[in-house]
Amino acid sequence: MKYLPCLAAFLVGSFTAFADGPADNVAEKVRPVPPPGVKIPDAVREELTAGVGALGKEIDALRNSLKGKPALLELLPDVQIYHKAVDWALRYDEFFNTNQVNTARNLLKQGGERAAALREGKSPWLTQTGLVARGYQSRIDGSVQPYGLVIPASYVPGPSQPYRLDFWIHGRGETLSELSFVDGVQKSPGQFTPPGAIVLHLYGRYCCANKLAGEVDLFEVLEHAKKFYFIDDNRLVVRGFSMGGAGCWQFAVHYPGVFCAAAPGAGFSETADFLKVFQKETVQPTWFEKKLWHVYDCTDYALNLYNLPTVAYSGEVDSQKQAADMMEKALAAEGMKLTHIIGPKTGHSYEKNAKEEINRRIDAIALKGRDVLPEHVKFTTWTLRYNQSHWVTVDALEQHWERARVEADI
């Protein structure tokens, strides 16, 4: 898998956003994202700062003491995610409610417990079932990144049988932080927990719909998780809702040969119409911005769903139904039909019966698994950044940023 650190670094930091609607007065409309946190008492800040310092010293000591034990040293990010979550909340003013003070205390305690286990040569969380927080070191920038796992009670460590894995891409949350994410993945299994499957919750660098740096994160997380869990490469499912639905569309159309199924819900799938419909924004891109939308707009890659079973979902009265409607239109232009489950009289959420229907369809597809050698492949791309579908690889383009199409038969 190719990485683009120069692009990926773009969405690592904070940014600003406009309120919905056209910006009549930019000074009034611009707001920081994430917003400033709440003030915590000085004594509490001192307490947490001391806790962060103590855990940091533990991590440094482990880094030295485990140099000759690479298998244990590799688990250090599983401790570091707790330290970083609290350290960054303090450093960047990311306590968004007073309850998060106790959250921080609890995470420091958990980090200390994992550090103590590593000192004794143990790692009990590797065989833990249920909700598990994990961490890895990213090759993009060397940072430690968290992710969450839902490990089924039936899981048996070791090469007994490969397990289906479902990626979940979270929705937008301007007060999301590593503090709330690490805490959350240890408390809630999320929207979908297929029987016998592992569910992997992506952090994806805050709220960028797992694009750019967040896109690379999925493949780095998968690589990391496969070192510790027996995962079936032919039963990888990508799911997401709201902003996570946008991320799901992104992975589905750009990497159609990786997953056995995709289940995007709501979200956005392209730029111009979404901004017009959802944000009432008049878009006037420069020629190069419009051209670069071809790396981003999923409607440009709709053909690639020919080889990836996709079950889209929208609430009937959700404005973000626009995403699946646009993909449906793009697929129709290719002579294809999108499977689109609609929750009747439902806004921006999953309707109970629709959710059951999505599960029924995705579970049936995942049971069958990915077709690793389809007889017929249809593939389109605008850039060599995305150049593979199953057994087809495009290794050169006559003209970059113009559509390339492949139809191949065995």
Short mmCIF file of C-alpha atoms in Angstrom, two decimals:
data_model
loop_
_atom_site.label_atom_id
_atom_site.label_comp_id
_atom_site.label_asym_id
_atom_site.label_seq_id
_atom_site.Cartn_x
_atom_site.Cartn_y
_atom_site.Cartn_z
CA MET A 1 0.00 0.00 0.00
CA LYS A 2 1.39 3.40 -0.96
CA TYR A 3 1.50 6.25 1.54
CA LEU A 4 1.56 10.00 0.90
CA PRO A 5 2.86 11.60 4.12
CA CYS A 6 2.94 15.06 2.55
CA LEU A 7 -0.81 14.88 1.87
CA ALA A 8 -1.54 12.88 4.98
CA ALA A 9 -0.09 15.49 7.29
CA PHE A 10 -2.63 18.05 6.07
CA LEU A 11 -5.43 17.00 8.40
CA VAL A 12 -3.45 16.09 11.52
CA GLY A 13 -3.87 19.43 13.31
CA SER A 14 -6.76 21.70 14.26
CA PHE A 15 -8.67 23.75 11.74
CA THR A 16 -11.51 26.22 11.48
CA ALA A 17 -15.01 25.78 10.16
CA PHE A 18 -17.93 27.87 8.96
CA ALA A 19 -21.39 27.68 10.40
CA ASP A 20 -24.02 26.25 8.08
CA GLY A 21 -25.04 28.70 5.39
CA PRO A 22 -23.21 31.30 3.35
CA ALA A 23 -20.66 33.45 5.14
CA ASP A 24 -22.07 36.99 5.07
CA ASN A 25 -19.67 38.09 7.75
CA VAL A 26 -16.60 35.89 7.91
CA ALA A 27 -15.48 37.28 11.28
CA GLU A 28 -18.77 36.18 12.84
CA LYS A 29 -18.98 32.81 11.09
CA VAL A 30 -15.48 31.41 11.67
CA ARG A 31 -15.15 29.31 14.82
CA PRO A 32 -12.38 27.08 16.12
CA VAL A 33 -12.73 23.34 15.66
CA PRO A 34 -12.47 21.77 18.15
CA PRO A 35 -13.93 24.46 20.40
CA PRO A 36 -12.12 25.66 23.53
CA GLY A 37 -12.50 23.32 26.48
CA VAL A 38 -13.97 24.10 29.88
CA LYS A 39 -11.77 25.43 32.66
CA ILE A 40 -10.73 22.83 35.21
CA PRO A 41 -9.61 23.80 38.72
CA ASP A 42 -5.91 24.52 39.16
CA ALA A 43 -5.56 21.81 41.80
CA VAL A 44 -7.08 19.23 39.44
CA ARG A 45 -4.79 20.34 36.61
CA GLU A 46 -1.78 19.95 38.91
CA GLU A 47 -2.96 16.49 39.97
CA LEU A 48 -3.44 15.29 36.39
CA THR A 49 -0.19 16.88 35.24
CA ALA A 50 1.65 14.99 37.97
CA GLY A 51 -0.09 11.77 36.91
CA VAL A 52 0.90 12.33 33.29
CA GLY A 53 4.48 12.96 34.36
CA ALA A 54 4.61 9.79 36.45
CA LEU A 55 3.19 7.63 33.66
CA GLY A 56 5.58 9.26 31.21
CA LYS A 57 8.52 8.21 33.40
CA GLU A 58 7.13 4.67 33.51
CA ILE A 59 6.99 4.64 29.70
CA ASP A 60 10.57 5.91 29.41
CA ALA A 61 11.76 3.25 31.87
CA LEU A 62 9.94 0.52 29.91
CA ARG A 63 11.43 1.76 26.65
CA ASN A 64 14.88 1.14 28.14
CA SER A 65 14.18 -2.06 30.06
CA LEU A 66 12.41 -3.76 27.15
CA LYS A 67 15.07 -3.08 24.52
CA GLY A 68 16.07 -6.72 24.53
CA LYS A 69 12.46 -7.92 24.47
CA PRO A 70 11.05 -6.73 21.13
CA ALA A 71 7.73 -8.55 21.51
CA LEU A 72 6.98 -6.63 24.71
CA LEU A 73 8.49 -3.37 23.47
CA GLU A 74 6.10 -3.52 20.51
CA LEU A 75 3.22 -3.27 23.01
CA LEU A 76 4.37 0.05 24.44
CA PRO A 77 1.82 2.04 22.35
CA ASP A 78 -0.89 0.16 24.27
CA VAL A 79 0.33 2.10 27.32
CA GLN A 80 1.15 5.33 25.50
CA ILE A 81 -2.43 5.86 24.26
CA TYR A 82 -3.53 6.49 27.86
CA HIS A 83 -0.67 8.89 28.54
CA LYS A 84 -1.20 10.81 25.31
CA ALA A 85 -4.98 11.05 25.78
CA VAL A 86 -4.61 12.88 29.09
CA ASP A 87 -1.44 14.79 28.19
CA TRP A 88 -3.01 16.28 25.05
CA ALA A 89 -6.27 17.10 26.84
CA LEU A 90 -4.22 19.15 29.31
CA ARG A 91 -1.87 20.60 26.74
CA TYR A 92 -4.49 21.64 24.19
CA ASP A 93 -7.38 22.56 26.50
CA GLU A 94 -9.53 19.58 25.45
CA PHE A 95 -11.62 18.90 28.55
CA PHE A 96 -15.07 19.58 27.13
CA ASN A 97 -17.05 18.82 30.30
CA THR A 98 -16.20 18.43 33.96
CA ASN A 99 -16.96 14.69 33.91
CA GLN A 100 -13.85 14.20 31.80
CA VAL A 101 -11.68 14.89 34.84
CA ASN A 102 -12.64 11.47 36.23
CA THR A 103 -12.22 10.01 32.77
CA ALA A 104 -8.64 11.29 32.75
CA ARG A 105 -7.98 9.83 36.20
CA ASN A 106 -9.31 6.47 35.07
CA LEU A 107 -7.21 6.44 31.88
CA LEU A 108 -4.04 7.24 33.84
CA LYS A 109 -4.88 4.35 36.18
CA GLN A 110 -5.39 1.99 33.24
CA GLY A 111 -2.14 3.11 31.65
CA GLY A 112 -0.33 2.46 34.91
CA GLU A 113 -1.83 -1.03 35.14
CA ARG A 114 -0.70 -1.90 31.64
CA ALA A 115 2.77 -0.50 32.35
CA ALA A 116 3.03 -2.65 35.49
CA ALA A 117 1.98 -5.73 33.50
CA LEU A 118 4.65 -5.09 30.86
CA ARG A 119 7.29 -4.73 33.59
CA GLU A 120 6.36 -8.25 34.67
CA GLY A 121 6.49 -9.52 31.09
CA LYS A 122 2.70 -9.82 30.82
CA SER A 123 0.09 -8.45 28.41
CA PRO A 124 -3.33 -9.70 29.52
CA TRP A 125 -5.23 -7.38 27.16
CA LEU A 126 -4.03 -9.46 24.20
CA THR A 127 -6.34 -12.31 25.20
CA GLN A 128 -9.13 -10.06 26.50
CA THR A 129 -12.56 -10.34 24.92
CA GLY A 130 -15.17 -7.60 24.82
CA LEU A 131 -14.06 -3.96 24.53
CA VAL A 132 -10.32 -3.40 24.17
CA ALA A 133 -8.35 -0.19 23.51
CA ARG A 134 -5.17 -0.66 21.48
CA GLY A 135 -2.50 1.61 20.04
CA TYR A 136 0.14 1.61 17.32
CA GLN A 137 2.91 3.90 16.10
CA SER A 138 2.12 5.51 12.75
CA ARG A 139 4.69 5.60 9.98
CA ILE A 140 3.26 8.91 8.79
CA ASP A 141 4.69 10.97 11.63
CA GLY A 142 5.83 8.59 14.35
CA SER A 143 2.80 9.44 16.50
CA VAL A 144 0.96 6.95 18.67
CA GLN A 145 -2.62 6.46 17.45
CA PRO A 146 -5.46 4.69 19.30
CA TYR A 147 -8.07 2.30 18.02
CA GLY A 148 -10.80 0.24 19.62
CA LEU A 149 -11.72 -3.42 19.27
CA VAL A 150 -14.81 -5.43 20.02
CA ILE A 151 -13.56 -8.99 20.46
CA PRO A 152 -16.33 -11.63 20.45
CA ALA A 153 -16.68 -13.84 23.52
CA SER A 154 -16.09 -16.85 21.28
CA TYR A 155 -12.66 -15.59 20.18
CA VAL A 156 -9.87 -18.16 20.53
CA PRO A 157 -6.32 -16.72 20.34
CA GLY A 158 -4.02 -18.32 17.81
CA PRO A 159 -4.51 -19.72 14.30
CA SER A 160 -7.71 -21.64 15.05
CA GLN A 161 -9.97 -20.00 12.49
CA PRO A 162 -9.76 -16.62 10.75
CA TYR A 163 -12.26 -14.04 11.98
CA ARG A 164 -14.34 -11.60 10.00
CA LEU A 165 -13.41 -7.99 10.76
CA ASP A 166 -15.70 -4.98 10.38
CA PHE A 167 -14.18 -1.50 10.36
CA TRP A 168 -16.37 1.20 11.91
CA ILE A 169 -15.74 4.85 10.94
CA HIS A 170 -17.19 7.27 13.47
CA GLY A 171 -19.32 10.31 12.73
CA ARG A 172 -18.43 13.94 13.25
CA GLY A 173 -18.00 15.13 16.82
CA GLU A 174 -16.31 18.48 17.31
CA THR A 175 -15.58 17.65 20.96
CA LEU A 176 -14.12 14.25 20.09
CA SER A 177 -10.59 13.87 21.42
CA GLU A 178 -8.26 10.99 22.11
CA LEU A 179 -9.39 11.26 25.73
CA SER A 180 -13.06 10.70 24.85
CA PHE A 181 -12.27 8.20 22.09
CA VAL A 182 -10.14 5.87 24.24
CA ASP A 183 -12.72 6.09 27.01
CA GLY A 184 -15.61 5.53 24.59
CA VAL A 185 -14.27 2.41 22.87
CA GLN A 186 -13.93 0.79 26.30
CA LYS A 187 -17.57 1.53 27.16
CA SER A 188 -19.63 1.06 23.99
CA PRO A 189 -19.46 -1.59 21.26
CA GLY A 190 -21.09 0.78 18.76
CA GLN A 191 -23.91 0.41 16.25
CA PHE A 192 -23.07 -3.03 14.81
CA THR A 193 -21.66 -6.13 16.51
CA PRO A 194 -22.04 -9.06 14.09
CA PRO A 195 -21.98 -12.43 15.88
CA GLY A 196 -18.52 -13.98 15.89
CA ALA A 197 -16.88 -10.98 14.19
CA ILE A 198 -14.24 -8.55 15.40
CA VAL A 199 -15.24 -4.89 15.11
CA LEU A 200 -12.45 -2.32 14.78
CA HIS A 201 -13.21 1.31 15.66
CA LEU A 202 -11.01 3.81 13.84
CA TYR A 203 -9.99 7.11 15.41
CA GLY A 204 -8.78 8.42 12.06
CA ARG A 205 -7.05 11.62 13.25
CA TYR A 206 -10.10 13.27 14.82
CA CYS A 207 -12.76 14.30 12.28
CA CYS A 208 -11.53 14.11 8.69
CA ALA A 209 -13.84 11.28 7.53
CA ASN A 210 -10.75 9.04 7.48
CA LYS A 211 -9.44 10.83 4.42
CA LEU A 212 -5.75 11.63 3.78
CA ALA A 213 -3.95 10.78 7.06
CA GLY A 214 -7.06 9.02 8.30
CA GLU A 215 -7.12 6.90 5.15
CA VAL A 216 -3.59 5.66 5.76
CA ASP A 217 -4.58 4.91 9.34
CA LEU A 218 -7.00 2.16 8.29
CA PHE A 219 -4.28 0.20 6.54
CA GLU A 220 -1.76 0.74 9.32
CA VAL A 221 -4.33 -0.35 11.91
CA LEU A 222 -5.16 -3.45 9.88
CA GLU A 223 -1.50 -4.35 9.61
CA HIS A 224 -1.08 -3.87 13.36
CA ALA A 225 -4.20 -5.82 14.34
CA LYS A 226 -3.23 -8.77 12.14
CA LYS A 227 -0.09 -9.26 14.24
CA PHE A 228 -2.23 -10.12 17.24
CA TYR A 229 -5.55 -11.44 15.91
CA PHE A 230 -6.26 -14.07 13.27
CA ILE A 231 -8.15 -11.99 10.71
CA ASP A 232 -9.69 -13.25 7.47
CA ASP A 233 -8.48 -11.04 4.60
CA ASN A 234 -11.46 -12.18 2.54
CA ARG A 235 -14.05 -11.04 5.10
CA LEU A 236 -13.18 -7.39 5.71
CA VAL A 237 -16.24 -5.13 5.89
CA VAL A 238 -16.13 -1.33 5.95
CA ARG A 239 -18.99 0.57 7.64
CA GLY A 240 -19.70 4.08 8.86
CA PHE A 241 -22.46 6.59 9.45
CA SER A 242 -22.75 10.36 8.97
CA MET A 243 -19.21 11.63 8.50
CA GLY A 244 -18.25 7.98 8.89
CA GLY A 245 -20.52 7.19 5.96
CA ALA A 246 -18.42 9.58 3.89
CA GLY A 247 -15.32 7.70 4.98
CA CYS A 248 -16.98 4.43 4.05
CA TRP A 249 -17.81 5.68 0.55
CA GLN A 250 -14.17 6.78 0.25
CA PHE A 251 -12.73 3.35 1.05
CA ALA A 252 -15.32 1.46 -0.97
CA VAL A 253 -14.78 3.20 -4.29
CA HIS A 254 -11.03 3.79 -3.98
CA TYR A 255 -10.10 0.31 -2.67
CA PRO A 256 -12.75 -2.02 -4.16
CA GLY A 257 -10.45 -5.05 -4.05
CA VAL A 258 -9.72 -4.84 -0.31
CA PHE A 259 -13.17 -5.39 1.22
CA CYS A 260 -15.83 -8.04 0.79
CA ALA A 261 -18.65 -5.55 1.51
CA ALA A 262 -19.33 -1.89 2.26
CA ALA A 263 -22.20 -0.36 4.26
CA PRO A 264 -22.13 3.45 4.13
CA GLY A 265 -24.81 5.39 5.97
CA ALA A 266 -25.59 9.05 5.21
CA GLY A 267 -22.42 11.16 4.99
CA PHE A 268 -21.27 12.89 1.82
CA SER A 269 -19.98 11.42 -1.42
CA GLU A 270 -18.90 14.44 -3.46
CA THR A 271 -18.17 18.13 -3.05
CA ALA A 272 -20.19 20.55 -5.15
CA ASP A 273 -23.75 19.30 -4.72
CA PHE A 274 -23.28 18.44 -1.04
CA LEU A 275 -22.10 21.94 -0.17
CA LYS A 276 -24.98 23.42 -2.14
CA VAL A 277 -27.66 21.18 -0.64
CA PHE A 278 -26.38 20.63 2.88
CA GLN A 279 -24.61 23.91 3.64
CA LYS A 280 -26.41 26.24 1.21
CA GLU A 281 -22.95 27.22 0.03
CA THR A 282 -22.15 28.65 -3.40
CA VAL A 283 -19.00 26.89 -4.55
CA GLN A 284 -16.69 28.67 -6.99
CA PRO A 285 -13.59 26.49 -7.24
CA THR A 286 -10.46 27.40 -9.15
CA TRP A 287 -9.64 25.11 -12.08
CA PHE A 288 -7.04 23.22 -10.06
CA GLU A 289 -9.35 22.77 -7.07
CA LYS A 290 -12.01 21.32 -9.33
CA LYS A 291 -9.45 19.00 -10.91
CA LEU A 292 -8.22 17.83 -7.49
CA TRP A 293 -11.77 16.95 -6.48
CA HIS A 294 -11.09 13.85 -8.55
CA VAL A 295 -8.99 12.48 -5.71
CA TYR A 296 -11.89 13.08 -3.30
CA ASP A 297 -15.27 12.76 -5.03
CA CYS A 298 -16.59 9.21 -4.77
CA THR A 299 -19.09 9.73 -7.60
CA ASP A 300 -16.10 9.83 -9.97
CA TYR A 301 -15.24 6.26 -8.93
CA ALA A 302 -18.75 4.79 -8.81
CA LEU A 303 -17.88 2.20 -11.47
CA ASN A 304 -15.57 0.50 -8.97
CA LEU A 305 -18.56 -0.75 -6.97
CA TYR A 306 -19.10 -3.21 -9.82
CA ASN A 307 -16.78 -5.55 -7.94
CA LEU A 308 -17.71 -4.60 -4.37
CA PRO A 309 -21.15 -5.48 -2.91
CA THR A 310 -22.45 -2.30 -1.27
CA VAL A 311 -25.51 -1.75 0.92
CA ALA A 312 -26.16 1.96 1.45
CA TYR A 313 -28.50 3.39 4.08
CA SER A 314 -30.35 6.69 4.46
CA GLY A 315 -33.09 8.02 6.65
CA GLU A 316 -36.03 9.04 4.46
CA VAL A 317 -36.08 12.62 5.75
CA ASP A 318 -32.34 13.00 6.39
CA SER A 319 -30.71 15.76 4.34
CA GLN A 320 -27.63 13.53 4.11
CA LYS A 321 -29.65 11.08 2.04
CA GLN A 322 -28.16 13.28 -0.67
CA ALA A 323 -24.92 11.23 -0.51
CA ALA A 324 -26.50 7.93 -1.52
CA ASP A 325 -28.77 9.70 -4.02
CA MET A 326 -25.71 11.11 -5.78
CA MET A 327 -24.00 7.72 -5.78
CA GLU A 328 -27.20 6.12 -7.09
CA LYS A 329 -27.22 8.61 -9.95
CA ALA A 330 -23.53 8.00 -10.71
CA LEU A 331 -24.05 4.23 -10.71
CA ALA A 332 -27.08 4.54 -12.98
CA ALA A 333 -24.89 6.37 -15.50
CA GLU A 334 -22.70 3.22 -15.53
CA GLY A 335 -25.71 0.94 -16.01
CA MET A 336 -25.59 -0.23 -12.39
CA LYS A 337 -28.08 -0.12 -9.52
CA LEU A 338 -27.25 0.77 -5.93
CA THR A 339 -28.75 -1.26 -3.10
CA HIS A 340 -30.16 1.57 -0.99
CA ILE A 341 -32.03 0.78 2.24
CA ILE A 342 -34.20 3.70 3.41
CA GLY A 343 -35.53 4.10 6.94
CA PRO A 344 -39.12 5.35 6.59
CA LYS A 345 -39.91 8.69 8.27
CA THR A 346 -36.41 8.65 9.79
CA GLY A 347 -33.94 11.48 10.13
CA HIS A 348 -30.22 11.24 10.83
CA SER A 349 -30.19 7.81 12.50
CA TYR A 350 -30.69 4.12 11.80
CA GLU A 351 -34.30 2.90 11.72
CA LYS A 352 -34.71 -0.43 13.55
CA ASN A 353 -36.12 -2.54 10.71
CA ALA A 354 -33.74 -1.01 8.17
CA LYS A 355 -30.82 -1.80 10.45
CA GLU A 356 -31.92 -5.43 10.64
CA GLU A 357 -32.17 -5.57 6.85
CA ILE A 358 -28.67 -4.12 6.48
CA ASN A 359 -27.34 -6.74 8.88
CA ARG A 360 -29.07 -9.54 7.01
CA ARG A 361 -27.60 -8.48 3.68
CA ILE A 362 -24.08 -7.70 4.91
CA ASP A 363 -23.87 -10.89 6.98
CA ALA A 364 -24.83 -12.97 3.93
CA ILE A 365 -22.17 -11.26 1.81
CA ALA A 366 -19.50 -11.63 4.50
CA LEU A 367 -20.34 -15.31 4.97
CA LYS A 368 -19.57 -15.86 1.30
CA GLY A 369 -16.46 -13.67 1.49
CA ARG A 370 -14.57 -11.61 -1.07
CA ASP A 371 -14.26 -12.89 -4.61
CA VAL A 372 -10.46 -12.85 -4.87
CA LEU A 373 -10.42 -13.70 -8.58
CA PRO A 374 -13.49 -12.25 -10.31
CA GLU A 375 -13.74 -13.19 -13.97
CA HIS A 376 -14.61 -9.63 -14.95
CA VAL A 377 -13.19 -6.42 -13.44
CA LYS A 378 -14.38 -2.90 -14.14
CA PHE A 379 -12.18 -0.15 -12.76
CA THR A 380 -11.77 3.58 -13.10
CA THR A 381 -9.30 6.06 -11.65
CA TRP A 382 -8.00 9.58 -12.13
CA THR A 383 -4.70 9.12 -10.33
CA LEU A 384 -2.13 6.43 -9.60
CA ARG A 385 -2.78 7.10 -5.92
CA TYR A 386 -5.70 4.71 -6.45
CA ASN A 387 -4.64 2.16 -9.00
CA GLN A 388 -5.83 -1.32 -7.97
CA SER A 389 -8.92 -3.46 -8.07
CA HIS A 390 -8.53 -7.16 -7.39
CA TRP A 391 -6.07 -8.55 -9.98
CA VAL A 392 -5.95 -5.35 -12.03
CA THR A 393 -3.20 -2.77 -11.42
CA VAL A 394 -2.85 0.44 -13.44
CA ASP A 395 0.84 1.35 -13.43
CA ALA A 396 0.86 4.27 -15.86
CA LEU A 397 -1.47 6.97 -17.18
CA GLU A 398 -1.19 8.82 -20.49
CA GLN A 399 -2.75 11.88 -18.84
CA HIS A 400 -2.95 12.34 -15.09
CA TRP A 401 -6.15 13.80 -13.59
CA GLU A 402 -8.20 12.62 -16.57
CA ARG A 403 -10.45 9.57 -16.26
CA ALA A 404 -8.87 6.20 -17.01
CA ARG A 405 -11.09 3.14 -17.46
CA VAL A 406 -10.27 -0.55 -17.49
CA GLU A 407 -12.50 -3.49 -18.35
CA ALA A 408 -10.65 -6.78 -18.01
CA ASP A 409 -11.65 -10.42 -18.41
CA ILE A 410 -10.01 -13.68 -17.48
#
